[in-house]
Coordinates of C-alpha atoms in Angstrom, one line a residue:
M946 CA 18.4 7.2 -2.3
A947 CA 15.8 9.3 -4.3
E948 CA 13.8 9.3 -1.5
N949 CA 16.7 10.5 1.4
G950 CA 17.3 13.5 -0.9
T951 CA 13.6 15.1 -1.8
G952 CA 14.2 14.9 2.1
I953 CA 17.0 16.9 2.5
L954 CA 15.6 19.4 -0.6
I955 CA 12.8 20.3 1.5
E956 CA 14.7 20.8 4.1
Q957 CA 17.3 23.1 2.4
L958 CA 14.0 25.1 1.1
K959 CA 12.3 24.8 4.7
S960 CA 15.7 26.4 5.7
S961 CA 16.0 29.1 2.7
I962 CA 12.8 30.7 3.2
A963 CA 13.2 31.0 6.9
C964 CA 16.5 32.4 7.0
D965 CA 17.8 30.2 9.5
N966 CA 22.4 30.5 9.2
L967 CA 23.1 31.2 6.5
T968 CA 25.5 32.8 5.0
T969 CA 26.7 36.6 4.0
G970 CA 25.4 36.8 1.1
E971 CA 22.3 34.7 1.3
S972 CA 21.2 36.7 4.1
L973 CA 21.7 39.8 2.3
L974 CA 19.3 37.9 -0.8
C975 CA 16.8 37.0 2.2
Q976 CA 16.1 40.1 2.8
H977 CA 14.5 40.8 -1.0
P978 CA 11.2 41.8 -0.5
F979 CA 10.5 38.1 -2.8
F980 CA 11.1 36.4 0.0
N981 CA 8.9 38.9 2.2
D982 CA 6.1 38.1 0.6
F983 CA 6.6 34.6 -0.1
N984 CA 6.2 34.1 4.2
I985 CA 3.4 35.4 4.1
F986 CA 2.4 33.2 1.6
E987 CA 3.8 30.9 3.0
W988 CA 1.5 31.4 6.2
W989 CA -1.8 31.8 4.3
Y990 CA -1.6 28.8 2.9
F991 CA -0.4 26.1 5.9
R992 CA -3.1 28.6 7.7
K993 CA -6.5 27.4 4.5
Y994 CA -4.5 23.3 4.0
G995 CA -2.3 22.8 6.7
T996 CA 0.0 21.1 5.2
S997 CA 3.6 23.1 3.7
F998 CA 3.2 24.7 0.4
I999 CA 7.3 24.1 0.0
E1000 CA 6.8 20.4 1.3
Q1001 CA 3.7 19.4 -1.0
V1002 CA 5.0 20.1 -4.1
S1003 CA 7.8 18.3 -3.6
V1004 CA 6.6 15.7 -2.3
S1005 CA 3.4 16.0 -5.1
H1006 CA 6.2 17.1 -8.2
L1007 CA 9.4 16.6 -7.7
R1008 CA 9.6 12.7 -5.5
P1009 CA 7.5 10.8 -8.9
L1010 CA 10.4 12.9 -10.9
L1011 CA 13.3 12.2 -8.3
G1012 CA 11.6 8.1 -8.2
G1013 CA 10.7 8.3 -4.9
V1014 CA 8.4 6.1 -3.2
D1015 CA 6.2 8.3 -0.2
N1016 CA 5.8 6.1 2.1
S1017 CA 7.7 7.3 5.3
S1018 CA 9.4 4.5 7.4
P1019 CA 6.5 4.4 10.9
T1020 CA 7.7 4.8 14.1
N1021 CA 6.2 1.8 15.7
S1022 CA 5.3 -1.8 15.6
N1023 CA 1.8 -0.8 15.3
S1024 CA 1.9 1.6 12.7
S1025 CA 3.9 -0.7 10.6
N1026 CA 1.4 -3.5 11.2
G1027 CA -1.1 -1.2 9.8
D1028 CA 0.7 -0.5 6.5
A1029 CA 1.8 -4.1 5.9
D1030 CA -2.7 -4.1 6.1
S1031 CA -3.0 -1.8 3.6
N1032 CA -0.4 -3.3 1.1
R1033 CA -2.0 -6.7 1.3
Q1034 CA -5.7 -4.8 1.2
S1035 CA -4.6 -3.0 -2.3
V1036 CA -3.0 -6.6 -3.9
S1037 CA -6.3 -8.0 -2.9
E1038 CA -8.3 -5.3 -4.9
C1039 CA -5.9 -5.6 -7.4
K1040 CA -7.5 -9.4 -7.8
V1041 CA -9.5 -10.1 -10.8
W1042 CA -13.6 -11.2 -10.3
R1043 CA -16.0 -13.4 -12.2
N1044 CA -18.5 -10.6 -13.2
P1045 CA -21.8 -12.3 -11.3
L1046 CA -23.9 -11.3 -15.0
N1047 CA -21.2 -12.3 -17.5
L1048 CA -23.4 -12.4 -20.9
F1049 CA -23.5 -15.9 -22.8
R1050 CA -21.1 -16.5 -25.6
G1051 CA -23.2 -18.1 -27.8
A1052 CA -26.4 -16.8 -27.2
E1053 CA -24.7 -12.8 -27.4
Y1054 CA -21.0 -12.3 -27.3
N1055 CA -20.8 -14.6 -30.3
R1056 CA -23.9 -12.5 -31.9
Y1057 CA -22.4 -9.7 -31.1
T1058 CA -19.6 -10.8 -33.6
W1059 CA -21.7 -11.6 -36.2
V1060 CA -23.0 -7.8 -36.6
T1061 CA -20.2 -5.9 -35.5
G1062 CA -17.7 -7.8 -36.9
R1063 CA -15.9 -7.0 -34.0
E1064 CA -14.9 -9.5 -30.6
P1065 CA -16.0 -8.0 -27.5
L1066 CA -13.5 -10.6 -25.5
T1067 CA -9.9 -10.6 -24.9
Y1068 CA -7.9 -13.4 -24.9
Y1069 CA -6.9 -12.6 -21.2
D1070 CA -10.1 -12.8 -20.0
M1071 CA -11.5 -16.0 -22.1
N1072 CA -7.8 -17.7 -20.3
L1073 CA -9.6 -16.5 -17.3
S1074 CA -13.3 -18.3 -17.8
A1075 CA -11.0 -21.1 -18.6
Q1076 CA -9.3 -21.1 -15.7
D1077 CA -12.7 -21.5 -13.7
H1078 CA -14.0 -24.0 -16.1
Q1079 CA -10.7 -26.5 -15.1
T1080 CA -10.8 -25.1 -11.1
F1081 CA -15.2 -25.7 -10.7
F1082 CA -16.1 -28.3 -13.3
T1083 CA -13.1 -30.6 -12.3
C1084 CA -11.8 -32.5 -10.1
D1085 CA -9.0 -35.9 -9.9
S1086 CA -11.4 -38.3 -10.1
D1087 CA -12.4 -37.1 -14.0
H1088 CA -10.2 -40.5 -15.0
L1089 CA -13.1 -42.5 -13.6
R1090 CA -15.6 -41.2 -15.2
P1091 CA -15.5 -41.8 -19.2
A1092 CA -17.5 -38.8 -19.8
D1093 CA -15.4 -36.2 -17.1
A1094 CA -12.6 -37.3 -19.0
I1095 CA -13.7 -36.5 -22.3
M1096 CA -14.9 -32.5 -20.3
Q1097 CA -11.1 -32.3 -18.1
K1098 CA -10.3 -32.1 -22.1
A1099 CA -12.4 -29.7 -23.4
W1100 CA -11.9 -27.4 -21.5
R1101 CA -8.7 -27.4 -22.0
E1102 CA -8.8 -26.8 -25.6
R1103 CA -8.8 -23.7 -27.2
N1104 CA -10.7 -24.0 -30.5
P1105 CA -14.0 -23.5 -29.3
Q1106 CA -15.7 -26.4 -32.0
A1107 CA -12.7 -29.0 -30.1
R1108 CA -14.5 -28.0 -27.4
I1109 CA -18.0 -28.8 -28.1
S1110 CA -17.0 -31.7 -30.7
A1111 CA -15.8 -33.3 -27.6
A1112 CA -18.7 -31.8 -25.3
H1113 CA -20.9 -33.8 -27.9
E1114 CA -19.1 -37.2 -27.5
A1115 CA -18.8 -36.9 -23.7
L1116 CA -22.9 -37.3 -24.4
E1117 CA -22.8 -39.7 -26.6
L1118 CA -21.4 -42.1 -23.8
E1119 CA -23.4 -40.7 -20.9
D1120 CA -25.2 -37.4 -19.5
C1121 CA -22.3 -35.3 -18.5
A1122 CA -23.9 -32.5 -16.0
T1123 CA -20.9 -30.4 -17.5
A1124 CA -21.1 -31.2 -21.9
Y1125 CA -24.8 -29.4 -20.9
I1126 CA -23.2 -26.7 -20.0
L1127 CA -20.4 -26.2 -22.1
L1128 CA -22.9 -26.3 -24.9
A1129 CA -25.5 -23.8 -23.5
E1130 CA -22.9 -21.1 -23.3
E1131 CA -21.5 -21.9 -26.5
E1132 CA -23.3 -23.5 -29.2
A1133 CA -26.9 -22.3 -28.0
T1134 CA -27.6 -19.8 -30.4
T1135 CA -30.9 -18.1 -28.6
I1136 CA -31.2 -18.1 -24.7
V1137 CA -34.1 -20.4 -25.6
E1138 CA -31.7 -23.2 -26.3
A1139 CA -29.5 -22.1 -23.2
E1140 CA -32.5 -22.5 -21.4
K1141 CA -33.5 -26.1 -22.8
L1142 CA -30.1 -27.3 -22.6
F1143 CA -29.4 -26.4 -18.6
K1144 CA -32.9 -27.8 -17.9
Q1145 CA -31.3 -30.8 -19.1
A1146 CA -28.1 -29.9 -17.0
V1147 CA -29.9 -30.0 -13.5
K1148 CA -31.8 -33.6 -15.0
A1149 CA -27.6 -35.0 -15.1
G1150 CA -26.1 -32.3 -12.1
E1151 CA -29.3 -33.4 -9.5
G1152 CA -28.3 -37.1 -10.1
C1153 CA -24.4 -36.7 -9.3
Y1154 CA -24.8 -34.2 -6.7
R1155 CA -27.4 -37.1 -5.2
R1156 CA -24.8 -39.8 -5.2
S1157 CA -21.3 -37.5 -4.3
Q1158 CA -23.6 -36.1 -1.4
Q1159 CA -23.8 -40.1 0.2
L1160 CA -20.3 -40.7 -0.2
Q1161 CA -18.1 -37.3 0.4
H1162 CA -17.2 -38.5 3.7
H1163 CA -15.7 -41.9 2.5
G1164 CA -12.3 -39.9 1.6
A1165 CA -10.5 -37.4 -0.1
Q1166 CA -10.9 -37.7 -3.5
Y1167 CA -14.5 -38.4 -2.7
E1168 CA -15.0 -35.2 -1.3
A1169 CA -13.3 -34.1 -4.0
Q1170 CA -15.8 -35.6 -6.2
H1171 CA -19.0 -33.8 -4.2
R1172 CA -16.9 -30.8 -3.9
R1173 CA -17.1 -30.4 -8.1
D1174 CA -20.6 -32.0 -7.8
T1175 CA -22.1 -29.2 -5.7
N1176 CA -19.7 -26.3 -7.8
V1177 CA -21.5 -27.7 -10.8
L1178 CA -25.3 -27.4 -9.6
V1179 CA -24.9 -24.2 -8.5
Y1180 CA -23.8 -23.1 -11.3
I1181 CA -26.6 -24.9 -13.6
K1182 CA -29.0 -23.5 -11.6
R1183 CA -27.6 -19.6 -11.8
R1184 CA -27.5 -20.2 -15.4
L1185 CA -31.5 -21.2 -15.7
A1186 CA -32.2 -18.2 -13.1
M1187 CA -30.6 -16.2 -15.4
C1188 CA -32.4 -17.4 -18.9
S1189 CA -35.6 -16.9 -16.9
R1190 CA -35.3 -13.4 -15.9
K1191 CA -33.6 -12.9 -19.6
L1192 CA -36.7 -14.0 -20.9
G1193 CA -39.1 -12.1 -18.9
R1194 CA -40.1 -14.7 -16.1
T1195 CA -37.8 -12.2 -13.6
R1196 CA -40.5 -12.8 -9.7
E1197 CA -39.1 -17.0 -11.2
A1198 CA -35.8 -16.1 -11.7
V1199 CA -36.0 -14.3 -8.2
K1200 CA -37.5 -17.4 -6.6
M1201 CA -34.6 -19.4 -8.5
M1202 CA -31.6 -17.6 -6.9
R1203 CA -34.0 -17.1 -3.2
D1204 CA -34.1 -21.0 -2.9
L1205 CA -30.1 -21.7 -4.7
M1206 CA -28.6 -19.3 -1.7
K1207 CA -31.4 -20.5 0.6
E1208 CA -29.5 -24.1 -0.4
F1209 CA -25.9 -23.7 -0.5
P1210 CA -25.9 -20.2 1.8
L1211 CA -21.9 -20.8 2.2
L1212 CA -21.1 -20.3 -1.8
S1213 CA -20.7 -16.7 -1.5
M1214 CA -18.5 -17.6 -4.9
F1215 CA -20.9 -16.9 -7.4
N1216 CA -21.9 -13.5 -5.8
I1217 CA -25.6 -14.3 -6.3
H1218 CA -27.3 -11.8 -4.6
E1219 CA -26.1 -9.4 -7.1
N1220 CA -28.3 -11.0 -9.4
L1221 CA -30.8 -11.3 -7.1
L1222 CA -30.5 -7.5 -6.4
E1223 CA -30.7 -6.7 -10.5
S1224 CA -34.2 -8.9 -10.8
L1225 CA -35.6 -7.2 -7.3
L1226 CA -34.7 -3.8 -8.8
E1227 CA -36.1 -4.9 -11.7
L1228 CA -39.9 -6.0 -10.2
Q1229 CA -39.2 -2.6 -8.3
N1230 CA -38.9 -4.3 -5.2
Y1231 CA -37.0 -2.0 -2.9
A1232 CA -38.5 -3.4 0.2
D1233 CA -36.7 -6.7 -0.7
V1234 CA -33.4 -5.0 -2.5
Q1235 CA -32.9 -2.7 1.3
A1236 CA -33.4 -6.2 2.6
V1237 CA -30.7 -7.8 0.3
L1238 CA -28.8 -4.9 1.1
A1239 CA -28.4 -5.3 4.8
K1240 CA -27.6 -8.4 4.6
Y1241 CA -24.6 -8.3 1.7
D1242 CA -22.9 -4.6 3.0
D1243 CA -21.6 -5.2 5.8
I1244 CA -17.8 -3.6 6.1
S1245 CA -16.6 -6.7 6.9
L1246 CA -17.9 -8.2 3.4
P1247 CA -16.4 -7.0 0.4
K1248 CA -17.9 -4.0 -1.5
S1249 CA -18.9 -4.2 -5.2
A1250 CA -20.1 -1.9 -7.1
T1251 CA -23.2 -3.5 -7.5
I1252 CA -23.8 -2.9 -3.2
C1253 CA -22.9 0.3 -2.6
Y1254 CA -24.9 1.9 -6.2
T1255 CA -27.7 0.2 -5.2
A1256 CA -27.3 2.1 -1.9
A1257 CA -27.1 5.3 -3.6
L1258 CA -29.5 4.4 -5.8
L1259 CA -32.2 3.7 -2.4
K1260 CA -30.8 7.4 -0.6
A1261 CA -31.5 9.1 -3.6
R1262 CA -34.8 7.5 -4.4
A1263 CA -36.2 9.4 -1.2
V1264 CA -35.6 12.8 -2.0
S1265 CA -34.4 12.8 -5.9
D1266 CA -38.1 13.8 -7.0
K1267 CA -38.2 16.9 -5.1
F1268 CA -34.4 17.4 -5.7
S1269 CA -32.8 21.0 -7.4
P1270 CA -29.4 22.5 -6.3
E1271 CA -31.0 25.9 -7.0
A1272 CA -33.2 25.4 -3.9
A1273 CA -30.8 23.4 -1.7
S1274 CA -27.8 26.6 -2.3
R1275 CA -30.5 28.8 -1.4
R1276 CA -32.2 26.4 1.7
G1277 CA -29.7 23.8 3.0
L1278 CA -29.4 19.6 2.2
S1279 CA -32.0 18.6 4.1
T1280 CA -31.0 15.3 6.6
A1281 CA -32.5 13.0 3.8
E1282 CA -30.8 14.9 1.1
M1283 CA -27.2 14.9 3.0
N1284 CA -27.3 10.8 3.5
A1285 CA -28.1 10.3 -0.6
V1286 CA -24.9 12.9 -0.6
E1287 CA -22.8 10.5 1.4
A1288 CA -24.3 7.4 0.1
I1289 CA -23.0 8.9 -3.4
H1290 CA -19.9 9.9 -2.7
R1291 CA -19.7 6.1 -1.2
A1292 CA -20.6 4.5 -4.3
V1293 CA -18.1 7.2 -6.4
E1294 CA -14.8 7.0 -3.9
F1295 CA -15.9 3.1 -4.5
N1296 CA -15.8 2.9 -8.6
P1297 CA -15.1 6.4 -9.3
H1298 CA -15.8 5.8 -13.0
V1299 CA -19.5 5.0 -13.0
P1300 CA -21.1 8.1 -13.0
K1301 CA -20.1 9.0 -16.9
Y1302 CA -22.0 6.1 -18.1
L1303 CA -25.1 6.0 -16.1
L1304 CA -25.2 9.6 -17.2
E1305 CA -23.9 8.8 -20.4
M1306 CA -20.8 10.7 -20.8
K1307 CA -18.9 7.6 -22.2
S1308 CA -20.4 4.5 -24.4
L1309 CA -21.2 1.9 -23.4
I1310 CA -19.9 -1.8 -24.7
L1311 CA -20.9 -5.1 -23.6
P1312 CA -19.1 -6.6 -20.3
P1313 CA -16.1 -9.1 -20.1
E1314 CA -16.2 -12.2 -18.1
H1315 CA -14.1 -11.0 -16.0
I1316 CA -14.0 -7.7 -13.6
L1317 CA -11.7 -5.5 -12.0
K1318 CA -13.0 -4.1 -8.6
R1319 CA -12.6 -1.1 -8.3
G1320 CA -12.1 -0.6 -12.7
D1321 CA -13.1 0.5 -15.4
S1322 CA -14.8 -3.1 -16.4
E1323 CA -16.9 -3.5 -12.8
A1324 CA -17.9 0.0 -14.3
I1325 CA -19.2 -1.1 -17.8
A1326 CA -21.2 -4.3 -15.9
Y1327 CA -23.0 -2.2 -13.8
A1328 CA -23.9 -0.1 -15.9
F1329 CA -24.6 -2.5 -18.9
F1330 CA -28.1 -3.9 -16.2
H1331 CA -28.6 -1.6 -13.8
L1332 CA -28.2 1.5 -16.0
Q1333 CA -32.6 1.8 -16.8
H1334 CA -33.0 1.4 -13.3
W1335 CA -31.5 4.4 -12.8
K1336 CA -32.8 5.6 -15.3
R1337 CA -37.1 4.2 -13.7
V1338 CA -36.3 6.3 -10.6
E1339 CA -37.9 10.0 -11.2
G1340 CA -34.7 12.6 -10.8
A1341 CA -32.2 10.1 -9.6
L1342 CA -29.6 10.4 -12.5
N1343 CA -30.3 15.1 -12.1
L1344 CA -29.0 14.2 -8.3
L1345 CA -25.7 12.0 -9.2
H1346 CA -24.8 14.3 -12.3
C1347 CA -25.1 17.1 -10.0
T1348 CA -23.1 16.1 -6.5
W1349 CA -20.6 12.6 -7.9
E1350 CA -17.7 15.4 -8.7
G1351 CA -17.9 16.6 -5.1
T1352 CA -16.1 13.2 -3.9
F1353 CA -13.2 14.2 -5.0
R1354 CA -12.6 17.4 -2.6
M1355 CA -13.3 14.6 -0.1
I1356 CA -10.1 12.6 -1.2
P1357 CA -7.0 13.0 0.6
Y1358 CA -4.3 14.6 -2.5
P1359 CA -1.7 13.0 -3.2
L1360 CA -4.4 9.6 -2.2
E1361 CA -2.0 8.2 0.5
K1362 CA -5.3 7.2 2.6
G1363 CA -8.8 7.1 1.2
H1364 CA -11.5 8.2 2.4
L1365 CA -14.7 5.2 3.4
F1366 CA -12.0 3.1 1.2
Y1367 CA -8.2 2.2 1.0
P1368 CA -6.6 3.7 -1.2
Y1369 CA -7.5 3.8 -4.7
P1370 CA -5.1 0.6 -6.4
I1371 CA -2.7 1.8 -9.2
C1372 CA -2.6 -1.9 -10.9
T1373 CA -6.7 -0.9 -12.1
E1374 CA -5.5 0.1 -15.6
T1375 CA -3.7 -2.1 -16.5
A1376 CA -5.3 -4.3 -15.3
D1377 CA -8.7 -3.6 -17.2
R1378 CA -6.5 -3.1 -20.7
E1379 CA -6.2 -6.8 -20.8
L1380 CA -10.1 -7.8 -20.0
L1381 CA -11.7 -4.5 -22.0
P1382 CA -11.7 -5.0 -26.3
M1383 CA -9.5 -2.8 -28.4
F1384 CA -11.4 -0.3 -29.4
H1385 CA -12.8 0.9 -25.6
E1386 CA -11.2 3.8 -24.7
V1387 CA -10.2 2.6 -20.7
S1388 CA -11.1 4.7 -18.4
V1389 CA -8.3 5.5 -15.9
Y1390 CA -8.8 7.4 -12.0
P1391 CA -9.5 11.1 -13.2
K1392 CA -6.4 12.6 -11.4
K1393 CA -7.4 16.2 -8.8
E1394 CA -5.5 18.7 -10.1
L1395 CA -4.3 21.7 -8.3
P1396 CA -5.7 24.7 -8.3
F1397 CA -4.8 27.3 -11.4
F1398 CA -3.7 30.0 -8.3
I1399 CA -1.5 28.1 -7.0
L1400 CA 0.1 27.3 -10.0
F1401 CA 0.4 30.7 -11.2
T1402 CA 1.9 32.0 -7.6
A1403 CA 4.5 28.7 -8.3
G1404 CA 5.6 29.8 -11.2
L1405 CA 5.7 33.5 -10.0
C1406 CA 7.1 32.8 -6.4
S1407 CA 9.7 30.6 -8.6
F1408 CA 10.2 32.8 -11.4
T1409 CA 11.1 36.2 -8.9
A1410 CA 13.3 33.9 -6.7
M1411 CA 15.6 33.6 -10.1
L1412 CA 15.3 36.9 -10.4
A1413 CA 16.7 37.2 -7.5
L1414 CA 19.5 34.9 -7.2
L1415 CA 20.5 36.6 -10.3
T1416 CA 20.5 40.0 -9.3
H1417 CA 22.7 39.3 -6.0
Q1418 CA 24.9 37.5 -7.9
F1419 CA 25.5 39.4 -10.9
P1420 CA 24.1 43.3 -10.5
E1421 CA 25.1 44.5 -13.3
L1422 CA 25.6 41.5 -15.3
M1423 CA 21.4 42.4 -14.6
G1424 CA 21.5 45.5 -15.1
V1425 CA 22.2 45.3 -18.5
F1426 CA 20.2 42.8 -19.5
A1427 CA 17.1 44.6 -17.2
K1428 CA 17.6 48.2 -19.2
A1429 CA 17.6 45.9 -22.5
F1430 CA 14.4 44.6 -21.3
L1431 CA 12.8 47.7 -20.2
S1432 CA 13.7 49.5 -23.6
T1433 CA 12.5 46.9 -25.2
L1434 CA 9.5 46.8 -23.5
F1435 CA 8.4 50.7 -23.3
A1436 CA 9.4 51.1 -27.8
P1437 CA 6.5 50.8 -29.8
L1438 CA 4.3 53.5 -26.1
N1439 CA 8.2 55.7 -27.4
F1440 CA 8.1 54.8 -31.6
I1441 CA 4.0 55.8 -30.9
M1442 CA 4.4 59.2 -28.6
E1443 CA 7.1 60.3 -31.1
K1444 CA 3.9 59.9 -34.4
V1445 CA 2.0 62.1 -32.0
E1446 CA 4.7 64.7 -31.5
S1447 CA 5.2 64.6 -35.7
I1448 CA 1.6 64.7 -36.2
L1449 CA 0.3 67.1 -33.1
P1450 CA 1.3 70.8 -34.3
S1451 CA 3.8 72.2 -32.1
S1452 CA 2.4 75.0 -29.9
L1453 CA -0.3 72.3 -28.6
W1454 CA 1.2 70.1 -27.6
H1455 CA 3.2 71.9 -25.6
Q1456 CA 0.5 73.3 -24.3
L1457 CA -0.8 69.5 -22.9
T1458 CA 2.4 69.2 -21.5
R1459 CA 1.8 72.3 -19.6
I1460 CA -1.1 70.2 -17.9

């Protein structure tokens, strides 16, 4: 109903401007000079922006007020399928993902709480982690092994101390890999302690993995158990590699990640390549970074801020040390500079929140355990680990500062479609508020504002149209108002003139008036 009403309003406005099929009174109104001027402005606006000014204002401002949704009915089944695919993509982009670079609760998040008294994780974020642990670390056959049965209950516990006590209880029965995982994540207060526990977990996890691998084809129950043991082993080795990275053994971490990706190439859900990219950037091994991007920055694979901004960093690195905005404005951009700018625009379109953190226009906080792609949570997670890599490349941040805002001039307004990606999803702000702590001000998508000239012209035209309409309907009353307005407007001038006449001699004033 609201959409139909907006469409009717647009057509009425257009027909009024065209002055077609009007009554006698409306025809007299259309002869007012304002309408001739407005037709010229409408023609100029259409020539410059490719759309009607009346329709643009109505769709952008009136339709949201009336509650309409801009999804005009397609004329064929192909466009309908395209709209459905776009909607499904928007829903999938609002999916919450596990942060591949998430910190350790005991050694990092809890230490932050001890120092600042603030909780860096929200209950929603921790609840998602509990669901992940139950999905990856448990299976239906856990009741067959007493230690696994205890850990199945432990992952459901809300109280951290209860989880830790259950893990110790499970270790009293046997070497349980998931119990070591819980202790390394939550009880260990340093990365060194966590690494020791993960090394113990590797031994237990590899034994369970080998046993279940031999029995995986004996039935669905054994297959589920093998899948669980595989997830446990991959998780342990990935976290061990992250411990090495945090302790400064970056080359060792890179080797562990490469071996893990080679041994389990199908487990892309852990996004180990993002850990590898960050470690290779720390080593400044840009050739290997480019090789990883060539494999994962593919149109058929899901994108992330790490993929897009790392690709932009590599292209910016080739030109940033000699880039100068003044020189570029005089001679124009070279091919390499244009490629770097396009890569930055692509990255900013995917996640527009990252530049403010990289340019230190907003303060960083500890990244959450889960992120929303294209959202503020993903921007925090990326900038927290990659800001140092941008600073290391001379001139990269300067190039980003000079070019990132130009992205929003390339994206259509309103955001009916994206430029290189699907339209920015509207659900990110709500989800980010659930993922990020209360003391953080959530970044929202920077809305493109209409130019002041457009707003001023629209207001002036509307005011003139209202005056013309009132003058046509109530000529005598408007005449009285006009005289009163003009007399009030010129009252200060008349007062000054009277004062001048009283001060100056009458003969001098007479000569001045004659001149």
